[in-house]
Coordinates of C-alpha atoms and ligand atoms in Angstrom, one line a residue:
M1 CA 6.9 -5.2 9.0
A2 CA 5.6 -8.7 8.3
F3 CA 3.9 -9.4 5.0
E4 CA 0.2 -9.8 5.0
L5 CA -2.4 -11.4 2.8
P6 CA -3.6 -8.7 0.4
K7 CA -7.4 -8.1 0.2
L8 CA -9.1 -10.0 -2.6
G9 CA -11.0 -7.5 -4.8
Y10 CA -13.9 -9.9 -5.4
E11 CA -15.9 -12.8 -3.9
Y12 CA -14.6 -16.4 -4.1
A13 CA -17.5 -17.2 -6.4
A14 CA -17.1 -14.1 -8.6
L15 CA -15.0 -15.9 -11.3
E16 CA -17.5 -18.8 -11.7
P17 CA -17.9 -20.8 -13.8
H18 CA -14.3 -20.3 -15.1
I19 CA -12.6 -20.6 -11.7
D20 CA -14.8 -22.2 -9.0
A21 CA -15.4 -20.7 -5.6
R22 CA -13.9 -23.6 -3.6
T23 CA -10.7 -23.5 -5.5
M24 CA -10.5 -19.7 -5.0
E25 CA -11.1 -20.0 -1.3
I26 CA -8.5 -22.7 -0.7
H27 CA -6.0 -21.1 -3.0
Y28 CA -6.3 -17.7 -1.4
T29 CA -6.8 -18.6 2.3
K30 CA -4.6 -21.7 2.5
H31 CA -2.0 -21.7 -0.2
H32 CA -1.3 -18.0 -0.5
Q33 CA -1.5 -17.5 3.3
A34 CA 1.0 -20.4 3.8
Y35 CA 3.6 -18.7 1.5
I36 CA 3.2 -15.5 3.5
N37 CA 3.6 -17.3 6.8
N38 CA 6.7 -19.2 5.6
L39 CA 8.2 -16.0 4.1
N40 CA 7.7 -14.1 7.4
N41 CA 9.3 -17.0 9.3
A42 CA 12.3 -17.0 6.8
I43 CA 13.0 -13.3 7.1
A44 CA 12.2 -12.8 10.9
G45 CA 15.1 -11.3 12.8
T46 CA 17.2 -10.6 9.7
D47 CA 17.9 -7.5 7.6
M48 CA 15.6 -9.0 4.9
E49 CA 12.7 -7.7 7.1
N50 CA 13.6 -4.2 5.9
R51 CA 13.4 -5.0 2.2
T52 CA 10.3 -4.8 -0.1
L53 CA 9.0 -7.9 -1.8
A54 CA 10.4 -6.6 -5.1
E55 CA 13.8 -6.1 -3.6
L56 CA 13.8 -9.7 -2.2
M57 CA 12.9 -10.9 -5.7
T58 CA 15.6 -9.0 -7.6
G59 CA 18.3 -10.2 -5.1
V60 CA 16.9 -13.7 -4.5
S61 CA 19.9 -15.6 -5.8
K62 CA 21.9 -14.6 -2.7
L63 CA 19.0 -15.3 -0.2
P64 CA 17.8 -18.6 1.5
V65 CA 15.8 -20.9 -0.8
A66 CA 12.8 -20.4 1.6
V67 CA 12.7 -16.8 0.4
R68 CA 12.8 -17.8 -3.2
N69 CA 10.0 -20.3 -2.8
N70 CA 7.7 -18.4 -0.4
G71 CA 8.6 -14.8 -1.5
G72 CA 8.0 -16.0 -5.0
G73 CA 4.7 -17.6 -3.9
H74 CA 3.6 -14.3 -2.2
F75 CA 4.6 -12.1 -5.2
N76 CA 3.1 -14.4 -7.8
H77 CA -0.3 -14.9 -6.1
T78 CA -0.6 -11.2 -5.3
L79 CA -0.2 -10.5 -9.0
F80 CA -2.5 -13.4 -10.0
W81 CA -5.5 -12.2 -8.0
T82 CA -5.3 -8.7 -9.6
V83 CA -5.0 -9.8 -13.2
M84 CA -8.3 -11.7 -12.9
T85 CA -11.7 -10.0 -12.5
P86 CA -15.4 -10.9 -12.9
N87 CA -16.6 -9.8 -16.3
G88 CA -13.1 -9.9 -17.6
G89 CA -11.8 -11.3 -20.8
G90 CA -12.1 -9.6 -24.2
L91 CA -9.3 -7.7 -25.6
P92 CA -6.6 -5.5 -24.1
K93 CA -6.8 -1.8 -25.1
G94 CA -4.5 0.9 -26.3
D95 CA -0.8 0.6 -26.1
L96 CA -0.8 -2.9 -24.7
L97 CA -3.0 -4.2 -27.6
D98 CA -0.7 -2.4 -30.1
A99 CA 2.4 -3.9 -28.5
I100 CA 0.8 -7.4 -28.5
N101 CA 0.0 -7.1 -32.2
R102 CA 3.5 -5.8 -32.9
Y103 CA 5.4 -8.6 -31.0
F104 CA 3.1 -11.6 -31.6
G105 CA 1.5 -10.7 -34.9
S106 CA -2.1 -10.8 -33.6
F107 CA -4.0 -11.2 -30.3
D108 CA -4.9 -14.8 -31.3
K109 CA -1.3 -15.7 -31.9
F110 CA -0.3 -14.2 -28.5
K111 CA -3.0 -16.2 -26.8
E112 CA -1.8 -19.4 -28.5
Q113 CA 1.8 -18.8 -27.4
F114 CA 0.9 -17.8 -23.9
S115 CA -1.4 -20.9 -23.5
N116 CA 1.4 -23.0 -24.9
A117 CA 3.9 -21.7 -22.3
G118 CA 1.4 -22.8 -19.6
M119 CA 0.8 -26.2 -21.2
T120 CA 4.5 -27.0 -21.8
R121 CA 5.6 -26.0 -18.2
F122 CA 6.4 -29.5 -16.9
G123 CA 5.1 -29.9 -13.3
S124 CA 4.3 -26.8 -11.3
G125 CA 4.9 -23.2 -12.3
W126 CA 3.7 -20.2 -14.1
A127 CA 3.3 -18.7 -17.6
W128 CA 4.0 -15.0 -18.0
L129 CA 3.7 -12.1 -20.4
I130 CA 6.5 -9.7 -19.5
K131 CA 8.0 -6.4 -20.5
A132 CA 11.7 -6.7 -21.0
G133 CA 13.2 -3.3 -22.1
D134 CA 11.1 -2.3 -25.1
D135 CA 10.1 -5.9 -25.8
L136 CA 7.1 -8.0 -24.8
K137 CA 7.9 -11.6 -24.2
I138 CA 6.2 -14.8 -23.2
T139 CA 8.0 -17.0 -20.7
S140 CA 7.4 -19.6 -18.0
T141 CA 9.0 -20.3 -14.7
P142 CA 9.2 -23.5 -12.5
N143 CA 7.7 -23.7 -9.0
Q144 CA 7.3 -20.2 -7.5
D145 CA 10.0 -18.5 -9.5
N146 CA 9.1 -15.4 -11.5
P147 CA 10.7 -13.1 -14.1
L148 CA 11.6 -10.5 -11.6
M149 CA 14.1 -12.9 -9.9
D150 CA 17.8 -12.3 -10.8
L151 CA 18.1 -16.0 -11.3
A152 CA 15.3 -16.2 -13.9
E153 CA 16.3 -17.4 -17.4
T154 CA 14.2 -14.7 -19.0
K155 CA 13.9 -11.6 -16.9
G156 CA 11.4 -8.8 -17.1
T157 CA 8.4 -7.0 -15.5
P158 CA 5.3 -9.3 -15.3
I159 CA 2.3 -7.9 -17.1
L160 CA 0.1 -11.1 -16.9
G161 CA 0.7 -14.4 -15.2
V162 CA -1.2 -17.6 -14.8
D163 CA -0.7 -20.2 -12.1
V164 CA -0.4 -23.7 -13.6
W165 CA 0.1 -25.6 -10.3
E166 CA -2.5 -28.4 -10.1
H167 CA -3.9 -26.7 -6.9
A168 CA -5.1 -23.8 -9.2
Y169 CA -7.4 -26.1 -11.3
Y170 CA -7.6 -29.7 -10.1
L171 CA -10.9 -29.5 -8.2
K172 CA -12.8 -28.3 -11.3
Y173 CA -10.7 -29.4 -14.2
Q174 CA -8.7 -32.4 -12.8
N175 CA -5.9 -33.2 -15.2
R176 CA -7.3 -30.9 -18.0
R177 CA -4.9 -28.0 -17.7
N178 CA -5.8 -27.1 -21.3
E179 CA -9.5 -26.4 -20.3
Y180 CA -8.4 -24.3 -17.3
L181 CA -6.0 -22.3 -19.5
A182 CA -8.8 -21.8 -22.1
A183 CA -11.2 -20.6 -19.3
F184 CA -8.6 -18.2 -17.9
W185 CA -9.1 -15.9 -20.9
N186 CA -12.6 -15.2 -19.8
V187 CA -11.5 -13.7 -16.5
V188 CA -8.4 -11.8 -17.5
N189 CA -8.3 -8.2 -16.2
W190 CA -6.9 -6.4 -19.2
E191 CA -7.2 -3.0 -17.4
E192 CA -4.8 -4.2 -14.7
A193 CA -2.5 -5.7 -17.3
G194 CA -2.5 -2.4 -19.1
R195 CA -1.6 -0.6 -15.9
R196 CA 1.3 -3.0 -15.4
F197 CA 2.5 -2.4 -19.0
K198 CA 2.8 1.3 -18.6
Ligands
LIG1 MN1 -1.1 -21.2 -6.6

């Protein structure tokens, strides 16, 4: 019943030059694995072992802080790996592109707002594109919180997320979070984001 590291759908070097192989390897094998180990330790021998990750997230305000931090870490990174792909980038398609144009005015305006959410998140956290009812929204969360959590300020279903913890970019970009966020657009998996939007 324990949570496990999900398979990565590409090689560590596959997102080069935008995300470097060493960062991918450490991020996936060390950081993500540590969240999973700590989550499993936090739920061991409790009824939390019988809940899905999504169920833990939506009820997290009543759970130990270790589940918020490490369950969030597991959920967020699992999503993050899937919304990136080699040969990614470009434009979303179909309904998602229509919705982005409708809610943000244009794809470029959406990109600007999303990047801004990542840039203005003080310290560690995430920027998100979420579906909230019929709306699309951009939001950001501190630490390993996410918009599925019942304690999130802005709640919704994550469509796209980007990790703005320094461990996600420091080896290649050092303090230049803006360059990392600009590079992120080249690896976005819009097909996966489109599936999450449906
Ligand atoms: Mn991370």
